[in-house]
Coordinates of C-alpha atoms and ligand atoms in Angstrom, one line a residue:
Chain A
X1 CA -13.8 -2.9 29.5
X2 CA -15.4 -3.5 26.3
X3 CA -16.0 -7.3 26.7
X4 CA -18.7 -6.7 28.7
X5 CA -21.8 -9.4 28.0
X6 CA -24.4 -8.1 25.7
X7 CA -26.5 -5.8 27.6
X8 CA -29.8 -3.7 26.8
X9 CA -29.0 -0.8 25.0
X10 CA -29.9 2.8 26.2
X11 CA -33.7 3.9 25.0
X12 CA -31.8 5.7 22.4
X13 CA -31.7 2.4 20.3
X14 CA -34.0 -0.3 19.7
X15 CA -32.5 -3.7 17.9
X16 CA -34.7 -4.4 14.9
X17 CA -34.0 -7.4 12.9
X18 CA -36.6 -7.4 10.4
X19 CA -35.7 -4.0 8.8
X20 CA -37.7 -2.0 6.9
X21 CA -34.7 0.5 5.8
X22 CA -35.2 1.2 1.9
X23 CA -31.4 0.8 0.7
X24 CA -31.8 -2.3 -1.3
X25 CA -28.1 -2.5 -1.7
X26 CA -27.6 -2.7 2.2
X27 CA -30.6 -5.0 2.9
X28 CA -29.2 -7.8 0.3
X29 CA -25.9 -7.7 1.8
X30 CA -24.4 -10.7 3.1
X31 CA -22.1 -8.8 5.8
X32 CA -24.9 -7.1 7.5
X33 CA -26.9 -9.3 10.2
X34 CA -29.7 -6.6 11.2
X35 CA -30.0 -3.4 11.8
X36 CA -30.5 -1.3 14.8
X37 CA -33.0 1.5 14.7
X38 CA -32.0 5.2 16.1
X39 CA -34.0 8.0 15.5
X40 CA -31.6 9.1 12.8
X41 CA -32.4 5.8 10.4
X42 CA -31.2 2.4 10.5
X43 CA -28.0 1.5 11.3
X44 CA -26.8 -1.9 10.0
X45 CA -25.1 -4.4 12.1
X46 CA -22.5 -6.6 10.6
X47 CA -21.1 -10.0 10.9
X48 CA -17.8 -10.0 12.3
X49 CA -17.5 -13.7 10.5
X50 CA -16.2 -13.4 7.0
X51 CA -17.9 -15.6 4.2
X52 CA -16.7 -17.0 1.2
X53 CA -17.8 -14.1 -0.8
X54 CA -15.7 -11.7 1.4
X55 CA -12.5 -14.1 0.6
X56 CA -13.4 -14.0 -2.9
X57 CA -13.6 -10.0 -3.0
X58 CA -10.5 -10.0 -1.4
X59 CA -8.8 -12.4 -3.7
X60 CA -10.4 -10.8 -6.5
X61 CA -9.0 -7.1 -5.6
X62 CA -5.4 -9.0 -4.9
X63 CA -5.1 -9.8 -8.5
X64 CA -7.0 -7.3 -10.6
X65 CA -8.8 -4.1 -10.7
X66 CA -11.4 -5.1 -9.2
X67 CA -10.0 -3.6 -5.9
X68 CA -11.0 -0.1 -7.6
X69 CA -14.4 -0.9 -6.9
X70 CA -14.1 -3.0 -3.9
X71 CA -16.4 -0.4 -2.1
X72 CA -18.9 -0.3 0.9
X73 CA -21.0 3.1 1.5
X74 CA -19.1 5.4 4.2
X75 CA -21.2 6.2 7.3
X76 CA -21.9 4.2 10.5
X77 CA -22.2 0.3 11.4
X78 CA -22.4 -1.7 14.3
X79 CA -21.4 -4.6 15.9
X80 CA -22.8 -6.8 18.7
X81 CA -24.9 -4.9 20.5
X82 CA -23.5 -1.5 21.5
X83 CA -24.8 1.2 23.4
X84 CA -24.0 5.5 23.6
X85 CA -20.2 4.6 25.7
X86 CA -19.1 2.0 23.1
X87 CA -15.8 2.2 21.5
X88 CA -16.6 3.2 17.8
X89 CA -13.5 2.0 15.1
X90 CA -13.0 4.0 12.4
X91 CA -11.9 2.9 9.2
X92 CA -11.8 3.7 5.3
X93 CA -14.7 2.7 2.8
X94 CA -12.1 -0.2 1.1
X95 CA -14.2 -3.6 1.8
X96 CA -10.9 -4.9 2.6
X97 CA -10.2 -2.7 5.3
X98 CA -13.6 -2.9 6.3
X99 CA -13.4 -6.5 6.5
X100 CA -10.3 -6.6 8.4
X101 CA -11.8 -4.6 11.0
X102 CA -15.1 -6.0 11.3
X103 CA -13.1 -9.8 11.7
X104 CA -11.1 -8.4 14.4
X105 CA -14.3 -7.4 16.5
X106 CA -15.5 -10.3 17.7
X107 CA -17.3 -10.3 21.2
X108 CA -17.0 -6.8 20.9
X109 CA -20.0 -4.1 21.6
X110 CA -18.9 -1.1 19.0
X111 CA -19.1 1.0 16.2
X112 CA -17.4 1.1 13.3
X113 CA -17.2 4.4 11.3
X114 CA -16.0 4.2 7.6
X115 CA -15.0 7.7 6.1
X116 CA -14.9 8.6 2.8
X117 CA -11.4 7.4 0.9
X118 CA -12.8 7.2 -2.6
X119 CA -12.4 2.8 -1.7
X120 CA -8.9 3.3 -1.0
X121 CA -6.9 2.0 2.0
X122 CA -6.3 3.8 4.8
X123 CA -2.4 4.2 4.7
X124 CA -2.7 5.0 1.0
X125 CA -5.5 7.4 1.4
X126 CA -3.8 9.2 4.6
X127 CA -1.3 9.7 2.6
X128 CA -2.7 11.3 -0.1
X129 CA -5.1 13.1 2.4
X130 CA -8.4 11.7 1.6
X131 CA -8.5 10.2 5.1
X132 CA -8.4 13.1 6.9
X133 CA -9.3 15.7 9.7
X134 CA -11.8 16.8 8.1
X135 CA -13.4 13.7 6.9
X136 CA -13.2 12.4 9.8
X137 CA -15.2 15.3 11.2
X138 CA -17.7 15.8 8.6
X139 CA -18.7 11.7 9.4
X140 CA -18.4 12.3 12.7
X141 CA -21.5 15.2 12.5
X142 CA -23.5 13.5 9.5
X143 CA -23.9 10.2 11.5
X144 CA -24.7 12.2 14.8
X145 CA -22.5 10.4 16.6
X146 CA -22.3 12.8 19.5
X147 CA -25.8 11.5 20.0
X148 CA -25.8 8.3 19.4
X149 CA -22.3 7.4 21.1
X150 CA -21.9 10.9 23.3
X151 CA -19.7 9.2 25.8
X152 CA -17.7 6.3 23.5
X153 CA -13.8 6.6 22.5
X154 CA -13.0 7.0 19.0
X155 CA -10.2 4.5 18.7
X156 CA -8.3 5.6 15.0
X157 CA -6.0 3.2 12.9
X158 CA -2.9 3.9 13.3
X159 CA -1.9 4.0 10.3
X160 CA -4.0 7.0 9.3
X161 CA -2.0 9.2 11.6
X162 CA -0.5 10.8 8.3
X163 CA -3.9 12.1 7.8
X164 CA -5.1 13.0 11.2
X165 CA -4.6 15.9 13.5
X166 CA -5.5 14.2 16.4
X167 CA -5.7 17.3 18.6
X168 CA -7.2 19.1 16.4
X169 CA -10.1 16.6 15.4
X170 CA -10.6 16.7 19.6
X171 CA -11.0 19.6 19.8
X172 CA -13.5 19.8 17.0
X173 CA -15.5 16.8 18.1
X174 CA -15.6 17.0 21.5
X175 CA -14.9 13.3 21.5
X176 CA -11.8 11.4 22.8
X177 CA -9.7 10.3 20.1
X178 CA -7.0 7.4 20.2
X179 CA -5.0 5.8 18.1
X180 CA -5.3 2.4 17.9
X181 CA -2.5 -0.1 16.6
X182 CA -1.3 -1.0 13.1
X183 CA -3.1 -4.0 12.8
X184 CA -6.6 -4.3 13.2
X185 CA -6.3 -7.9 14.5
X186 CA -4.5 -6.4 17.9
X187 CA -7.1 -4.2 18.5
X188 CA -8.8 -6.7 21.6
X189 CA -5.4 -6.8 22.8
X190 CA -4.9 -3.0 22.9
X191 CA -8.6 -2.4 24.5
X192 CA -7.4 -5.1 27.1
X193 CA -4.2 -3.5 27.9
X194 CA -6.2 -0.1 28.6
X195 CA -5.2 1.6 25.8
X196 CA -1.6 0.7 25.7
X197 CA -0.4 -0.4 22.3
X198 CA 3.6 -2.2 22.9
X199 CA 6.1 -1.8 20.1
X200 CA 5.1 -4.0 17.8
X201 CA 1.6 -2.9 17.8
X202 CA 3.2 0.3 16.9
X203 CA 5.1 -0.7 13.9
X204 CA 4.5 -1.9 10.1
X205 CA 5.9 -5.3 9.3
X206 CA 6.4 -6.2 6.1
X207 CA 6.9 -9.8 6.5
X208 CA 7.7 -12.2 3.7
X209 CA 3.9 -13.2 3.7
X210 CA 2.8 -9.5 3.5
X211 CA 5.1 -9.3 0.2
X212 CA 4.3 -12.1 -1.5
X213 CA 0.6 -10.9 -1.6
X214 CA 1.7 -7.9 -3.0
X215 CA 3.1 -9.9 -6.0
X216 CA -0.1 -10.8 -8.2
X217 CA -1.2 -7.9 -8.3
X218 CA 2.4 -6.0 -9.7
X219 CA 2.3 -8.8 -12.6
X220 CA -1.3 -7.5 -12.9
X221 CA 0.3 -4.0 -13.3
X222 CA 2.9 -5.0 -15.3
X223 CA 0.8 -7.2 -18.2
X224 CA 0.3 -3.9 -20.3
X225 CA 3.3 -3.0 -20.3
X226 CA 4.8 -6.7 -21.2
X227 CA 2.0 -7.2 -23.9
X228 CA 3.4 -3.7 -25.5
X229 CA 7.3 -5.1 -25.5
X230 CA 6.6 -8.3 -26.6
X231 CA 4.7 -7.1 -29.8
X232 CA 8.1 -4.6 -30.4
X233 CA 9.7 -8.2 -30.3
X234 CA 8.0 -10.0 -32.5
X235 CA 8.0 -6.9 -35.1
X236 CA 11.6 -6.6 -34.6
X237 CA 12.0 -10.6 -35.2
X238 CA 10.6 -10.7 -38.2
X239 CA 12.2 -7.2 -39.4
X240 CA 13.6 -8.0 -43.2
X241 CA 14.6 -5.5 -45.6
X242 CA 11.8 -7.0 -47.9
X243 CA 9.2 -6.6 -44.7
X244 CA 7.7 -8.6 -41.8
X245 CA 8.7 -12.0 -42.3
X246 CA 7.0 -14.4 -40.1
X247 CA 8.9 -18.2 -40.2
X248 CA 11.8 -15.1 -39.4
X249 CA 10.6 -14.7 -35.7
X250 CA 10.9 -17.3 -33.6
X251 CA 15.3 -17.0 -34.1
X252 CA 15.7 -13.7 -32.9
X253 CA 12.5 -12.8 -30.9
X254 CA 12.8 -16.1 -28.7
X255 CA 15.7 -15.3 -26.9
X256 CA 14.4 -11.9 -26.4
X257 CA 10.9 -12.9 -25.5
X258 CA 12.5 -15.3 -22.9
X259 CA 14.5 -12.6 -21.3
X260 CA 11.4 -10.7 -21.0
X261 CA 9.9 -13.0 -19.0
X262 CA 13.0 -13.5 -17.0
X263 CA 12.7 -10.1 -16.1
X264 CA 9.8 -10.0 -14.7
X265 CA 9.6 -13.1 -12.7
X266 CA 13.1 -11.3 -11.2
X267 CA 11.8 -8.3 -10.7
X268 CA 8.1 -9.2 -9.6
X269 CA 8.9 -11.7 -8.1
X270 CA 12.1 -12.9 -6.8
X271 CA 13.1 -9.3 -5.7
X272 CA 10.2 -8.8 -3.8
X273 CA 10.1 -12.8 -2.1
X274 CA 14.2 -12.1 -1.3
X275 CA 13.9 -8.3 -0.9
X276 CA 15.4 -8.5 2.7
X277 CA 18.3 -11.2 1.3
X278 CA 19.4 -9.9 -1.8
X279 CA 22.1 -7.3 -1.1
X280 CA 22.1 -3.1 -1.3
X281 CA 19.4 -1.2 0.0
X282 CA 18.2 0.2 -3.5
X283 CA 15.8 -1.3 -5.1
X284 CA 17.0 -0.7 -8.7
X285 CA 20.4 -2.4 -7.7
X286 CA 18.6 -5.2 -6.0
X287 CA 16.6 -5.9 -9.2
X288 CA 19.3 -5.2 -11.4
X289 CA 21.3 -7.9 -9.3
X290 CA 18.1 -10.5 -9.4
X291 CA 17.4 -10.1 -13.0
X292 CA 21.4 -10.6 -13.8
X293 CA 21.8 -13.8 -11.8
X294 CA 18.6 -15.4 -13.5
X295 CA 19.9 -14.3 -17.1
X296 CA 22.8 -15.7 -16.2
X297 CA 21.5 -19.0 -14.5
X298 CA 19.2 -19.7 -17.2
X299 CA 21.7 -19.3 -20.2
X300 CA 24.1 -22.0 -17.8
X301 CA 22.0 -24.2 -17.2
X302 CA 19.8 -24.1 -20.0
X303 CA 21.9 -22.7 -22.8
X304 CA 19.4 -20.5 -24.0
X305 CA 21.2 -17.6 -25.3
X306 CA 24.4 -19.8 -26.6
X307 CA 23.5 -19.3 -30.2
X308 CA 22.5 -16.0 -30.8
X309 CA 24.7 -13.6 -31.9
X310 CA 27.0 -12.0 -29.7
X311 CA 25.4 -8.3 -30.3
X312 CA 22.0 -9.7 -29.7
X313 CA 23.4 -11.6 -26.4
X314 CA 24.7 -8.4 -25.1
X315 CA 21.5 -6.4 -25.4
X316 CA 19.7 -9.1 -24.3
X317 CA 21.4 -9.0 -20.7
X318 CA 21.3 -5.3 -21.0
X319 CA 18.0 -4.7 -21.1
X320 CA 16.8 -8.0 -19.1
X321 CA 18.6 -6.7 -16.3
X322 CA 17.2 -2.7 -17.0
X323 CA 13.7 -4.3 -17.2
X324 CA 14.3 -6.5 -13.6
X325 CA 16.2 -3.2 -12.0
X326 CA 13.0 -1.5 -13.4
X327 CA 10.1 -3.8 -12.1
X328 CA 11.5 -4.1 -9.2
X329 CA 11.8 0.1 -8.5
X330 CA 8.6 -0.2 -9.3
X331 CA 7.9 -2.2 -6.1
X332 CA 9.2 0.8 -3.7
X333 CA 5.1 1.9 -4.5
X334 CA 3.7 -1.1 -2.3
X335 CA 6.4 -0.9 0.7
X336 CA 5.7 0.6 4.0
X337 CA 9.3 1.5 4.5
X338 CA 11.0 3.8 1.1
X339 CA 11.0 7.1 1.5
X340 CA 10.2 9.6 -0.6
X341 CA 13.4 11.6 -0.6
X342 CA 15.6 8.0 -1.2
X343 CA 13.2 6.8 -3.5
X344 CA 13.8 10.7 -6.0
X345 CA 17.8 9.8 -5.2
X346 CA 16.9 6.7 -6.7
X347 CA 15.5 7.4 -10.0
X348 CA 17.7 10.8 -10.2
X349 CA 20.3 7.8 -10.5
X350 CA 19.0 5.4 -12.2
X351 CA 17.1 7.3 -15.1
X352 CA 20.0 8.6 -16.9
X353 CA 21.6 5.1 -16.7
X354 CA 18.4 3.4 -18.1
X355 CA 18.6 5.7 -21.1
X356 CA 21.9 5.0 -22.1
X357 CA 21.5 1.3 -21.2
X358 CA 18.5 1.7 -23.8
X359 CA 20.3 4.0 -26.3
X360 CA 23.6 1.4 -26.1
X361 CA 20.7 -1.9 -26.5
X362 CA 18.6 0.0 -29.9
X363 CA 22.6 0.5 -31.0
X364 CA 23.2 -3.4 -30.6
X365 CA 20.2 -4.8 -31.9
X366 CA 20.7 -2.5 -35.2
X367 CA 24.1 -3.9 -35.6
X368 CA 22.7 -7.3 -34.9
X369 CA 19.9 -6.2 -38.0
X370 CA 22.9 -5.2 -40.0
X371 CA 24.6 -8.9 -40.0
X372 CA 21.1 -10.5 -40.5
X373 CA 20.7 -8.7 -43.4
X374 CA 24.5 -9.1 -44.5
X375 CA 25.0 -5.2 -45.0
X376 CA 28.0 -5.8 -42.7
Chain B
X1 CA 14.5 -3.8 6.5
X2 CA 16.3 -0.3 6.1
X3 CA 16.0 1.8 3.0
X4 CA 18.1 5.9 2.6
X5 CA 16.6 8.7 3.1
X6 CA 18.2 12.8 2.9
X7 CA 19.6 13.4 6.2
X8 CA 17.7 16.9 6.0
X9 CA 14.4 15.9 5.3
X10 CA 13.1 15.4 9.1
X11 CA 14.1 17.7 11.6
X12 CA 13.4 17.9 15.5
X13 CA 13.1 20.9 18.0
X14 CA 14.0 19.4 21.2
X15 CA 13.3 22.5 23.1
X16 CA 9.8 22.5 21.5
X17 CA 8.6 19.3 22.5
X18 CA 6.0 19.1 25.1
X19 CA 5.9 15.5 26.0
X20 CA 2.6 14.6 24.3
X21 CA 3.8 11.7 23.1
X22 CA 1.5 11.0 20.2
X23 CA 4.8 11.5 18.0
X24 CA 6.2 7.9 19.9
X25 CA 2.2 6.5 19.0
X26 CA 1.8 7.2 15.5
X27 CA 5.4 6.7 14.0
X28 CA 5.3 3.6 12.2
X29 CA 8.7 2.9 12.6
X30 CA 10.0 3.4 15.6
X31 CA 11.9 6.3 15.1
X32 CA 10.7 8.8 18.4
X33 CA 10.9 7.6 22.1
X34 CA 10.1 9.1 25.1
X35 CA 13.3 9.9 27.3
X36 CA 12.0 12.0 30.4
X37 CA 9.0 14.3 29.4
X38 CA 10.4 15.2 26.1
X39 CA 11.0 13.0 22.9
X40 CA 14.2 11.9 21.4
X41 CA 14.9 11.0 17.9
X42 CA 16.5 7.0 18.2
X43 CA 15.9 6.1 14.5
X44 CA 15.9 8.7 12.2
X45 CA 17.5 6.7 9.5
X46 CA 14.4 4.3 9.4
X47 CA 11.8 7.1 8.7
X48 CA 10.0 6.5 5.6
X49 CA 8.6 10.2 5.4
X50 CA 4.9 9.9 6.0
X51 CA 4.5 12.9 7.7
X52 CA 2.7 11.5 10.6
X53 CA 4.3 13.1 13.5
X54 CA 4.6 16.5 11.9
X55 CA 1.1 16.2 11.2
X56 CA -0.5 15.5 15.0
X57 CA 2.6 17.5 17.1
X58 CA 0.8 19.8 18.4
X59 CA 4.0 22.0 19.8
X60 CA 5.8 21.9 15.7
X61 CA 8.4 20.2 17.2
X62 CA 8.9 18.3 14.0
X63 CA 9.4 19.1 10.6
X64 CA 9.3 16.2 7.6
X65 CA 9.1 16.8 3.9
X66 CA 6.4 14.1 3.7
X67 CA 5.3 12.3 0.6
X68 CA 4.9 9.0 -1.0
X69 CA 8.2 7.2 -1.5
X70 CA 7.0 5.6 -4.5
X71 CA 8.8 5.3 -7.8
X72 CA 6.0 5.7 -10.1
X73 CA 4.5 8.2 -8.6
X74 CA 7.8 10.2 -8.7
X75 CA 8.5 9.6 -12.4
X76 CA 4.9 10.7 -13.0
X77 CA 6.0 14.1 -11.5
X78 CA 9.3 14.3 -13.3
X79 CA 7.4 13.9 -16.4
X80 CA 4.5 16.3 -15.3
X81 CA 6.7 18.7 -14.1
X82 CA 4.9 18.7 -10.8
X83 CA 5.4 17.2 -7.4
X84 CA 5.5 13.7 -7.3
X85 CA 1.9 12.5 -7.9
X86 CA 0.7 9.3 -6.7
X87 CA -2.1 8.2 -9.7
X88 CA -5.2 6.1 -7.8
X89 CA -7.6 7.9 -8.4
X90 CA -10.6 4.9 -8.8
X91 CA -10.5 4.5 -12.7
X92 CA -6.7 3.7 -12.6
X93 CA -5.3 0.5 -11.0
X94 CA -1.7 2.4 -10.4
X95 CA -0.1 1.8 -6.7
X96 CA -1.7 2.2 -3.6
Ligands
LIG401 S1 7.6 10.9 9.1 FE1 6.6 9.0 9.6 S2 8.2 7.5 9.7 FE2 9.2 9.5 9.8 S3 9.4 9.9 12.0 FE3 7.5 10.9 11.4 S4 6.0 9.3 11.8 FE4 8.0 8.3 11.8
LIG402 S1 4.4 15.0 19.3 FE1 5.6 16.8 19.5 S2 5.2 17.6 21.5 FE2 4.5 15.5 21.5 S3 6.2 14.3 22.3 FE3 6.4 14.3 20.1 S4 7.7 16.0 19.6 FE4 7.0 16.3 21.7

């Protein structure tokens, strides 16, 4: 019912492409195509076409934190030409859900309403209640939508259901509420099928292509941390009873520093690629498993570890596999599936076997000291 | 993919339910279907404890102790002392 040819809009609206509004930052935007005027102001019509400077924002806020500022102003946008019964799509004011709603729009006559998250997403920020009832209200009433879409449905992602109370934002609003499906990109579907949303419409995926996007921006999360280890390396390396001794680094920090990395391409990056494959449904275990196998494969096949010293060797797997188990816990943040009561059981489990595994490691590599420095 | 959960943490009230359905829409997981007029539970081991369906019943025929199921976040609390806190506000780059 929405796919009806462009049509003239109610006296309500006028199109105006050349617009006079006075936001700068709106006018130079590349994502907006005009603006229509209503009595309230100017409301800008975007392109439902992404350019290569939406890719690039989206690329950008995959592998940095640039995504913290990856921001459009809340309120109301159009797109194609729609009138006081279009559908209006609400979303959160994270350009990348913005954009993934605007792209599934095509040949589509609506409105797109973009609440207040703070630029977060709108699973994340359901969940932590930023994309809300009330939100959703308050837009609803500052962008007069009763007036300027009285008789259209408000069509809601799924996905910000944690946040919503449908029936009571109904009742508020006066306005029929839906929820929509998952995906953005089914949305034409859903309208088609009056409303109906099947199964899959209804559920999160989390596909092997939906985790491996996930993985720049966990190394991205995890550089800090890696910077910070691998200086406590290097300091250790070159640990002599007469000081830091630098030509004494590279013998005992290598090893080390390649387990580090070993780590973390098993726990950033293997675990979450073979998350489905590799077995038990904890993530600790899985990365603790992942990280293992790769120590393990590496020294085989590339001897790496066959001449330290057997103290050093065993902290070595110790705490490359604690750093894998621990990287890849860390990866229960970006599913849609852990729960919060199995992700406590988790670290109630695994904490007090990551300090000993630590207390057991700091025991080893002070023995390992010891013999470098021939006090045993 | 499956994950574990407390058996305890989502409850249903059959005798509650009024057949809405909104429970069956906004459950991301499957885990509600409609068998009559009333809902049934068919999947309670894959909810992941967003709270959605507690939040738009509008009979309270669900209970969920809803939160992020997020490791960080949950070690953040431990540490704090408080509920689990999920840290995104804009300035930091942490999870979601
Ligand atoms: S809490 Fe979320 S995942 Fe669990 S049953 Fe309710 S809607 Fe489904
Ligand atoms: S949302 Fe509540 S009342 Fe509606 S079908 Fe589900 S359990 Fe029943």
């Amino acid at each position: 019912m929405n796919f009806r040819p462009i049509q003239k809009n109610t006296n309500l609206i006028v199109k105006n492409q050349q617009s006079t509004c006075c936001n700068q930052n709106l006018n130079s935007a590349p994502w907006i195509s005009g603006f229509i005027n209503s009595k309230y102001g100017m409301i800008p019509v975007v392109k439902t076409d992404l350019d290569r400077e939406d890719y690039k924002g989206h690329i950008r806020s995959r592998i940095s934190s640039y995504r913290d500022n990856f921001t459009i102003n809340p309120g109301l946008y159009a797109v194609g030409n729609p009138d006081s019964s279009s559908h209006i799509f609400v979303t959160a004011n994270y350009k990348m859900s913005f954009d993934l709603l605007r792209k599934s729009l095509k040949k589509i006559n609506g409105w797109i309403l973009v609440l207040n998250t703070g630029g977060i997403n709108v699973w994340c920020a359901a969940g932590k209640g930023t994309f809300s009832t009330e939100e959703l209200i308050k837009q609803i009433k500052s962008t007069h939508l009763k007036d300027i879409a009285p008789s259209g449905k408000i069509i809601l992602p799924q996905l910000g259901a944690p946040g919503i109370n449908i029936v009571a934002a109904r009742k508020a609003t006066g306005f029929n509420i839906l929820y929509g499906p998952v995906k953005a990109q089914d949305i034409p579907e859903f309208l088609q099928c009056n409303y109906k949303a099947n199964s899959s419409m209804r559920r999160v995926t989390f596909s092997i292509k939906e985790r491996a996007i996930l993985i720049p921006i966990e190394l991205f999360m995890i550089k800090k941390k890696f910077l910070a280890i691998a200086l406590i390396i290097l300091i250790y390396g070159g640990l002599t009873l007469e000081g830091i001794i630098f030509n004494k680094i590279p013998e005992t920090s290598l090893p080390l520093l390649i387990a580090l990395v070993i780590s973390i391409i098993s726990g950033a990056i293997i675990t979450p690629l073979l998350l489905p494959y590799i077995p038990f449904r904890s993530f600790a275990l899985k990365g603790a498993i992942s990280g293992l196998s790769l120590l393990y494969l590496a020294d085989y096949i590339f001897g790496i570890f066959t001449k330290t010293n057997p103290f050093l060797k065993i902290a070595i797997i110790i705490l490359g596999t604690l750093f894998s188990s621990y990287t890849a816990l860390q990866f229960t943040g970006s599913t849609p599936f852990t729960s919060l009561s199995g992700v406590k059981k988790e670290v109630r489990f695994t904490l007090p076997i990551y300090i000993s595994a630590i207390v057991i490691s700091i025991v080893l590599l002070i023995i390992n000291k010891a013999i470098q420095w021939s006090l045993i | 993919m499956k994950y574990f959960k407390d058996n305890d943490t989502l409850t249903f009230i059959e005798s509650k339910c009024i057949g809405c359905t909104l429970c069956t829409d906004v459950c991301p997981h499957g885990v509600f279907e409609m068998r009559g007029k009333k809902a049934y539970l068919v999947k309670e081991k894959s909810c992941m404890e967003c709270g959605a369906c507690e939040k738009n019943c509008p009979a309270g025929a669900i209970k969920v102790k809803s939160g992020v199921g997020c490791a960080a976040a949950i070690i953040t609390g431990l540490l704090r002392g408080t509920e689990p806190t999920c840290d995104c506000s804009s300035s930091s780059g942490k999870c979601c």
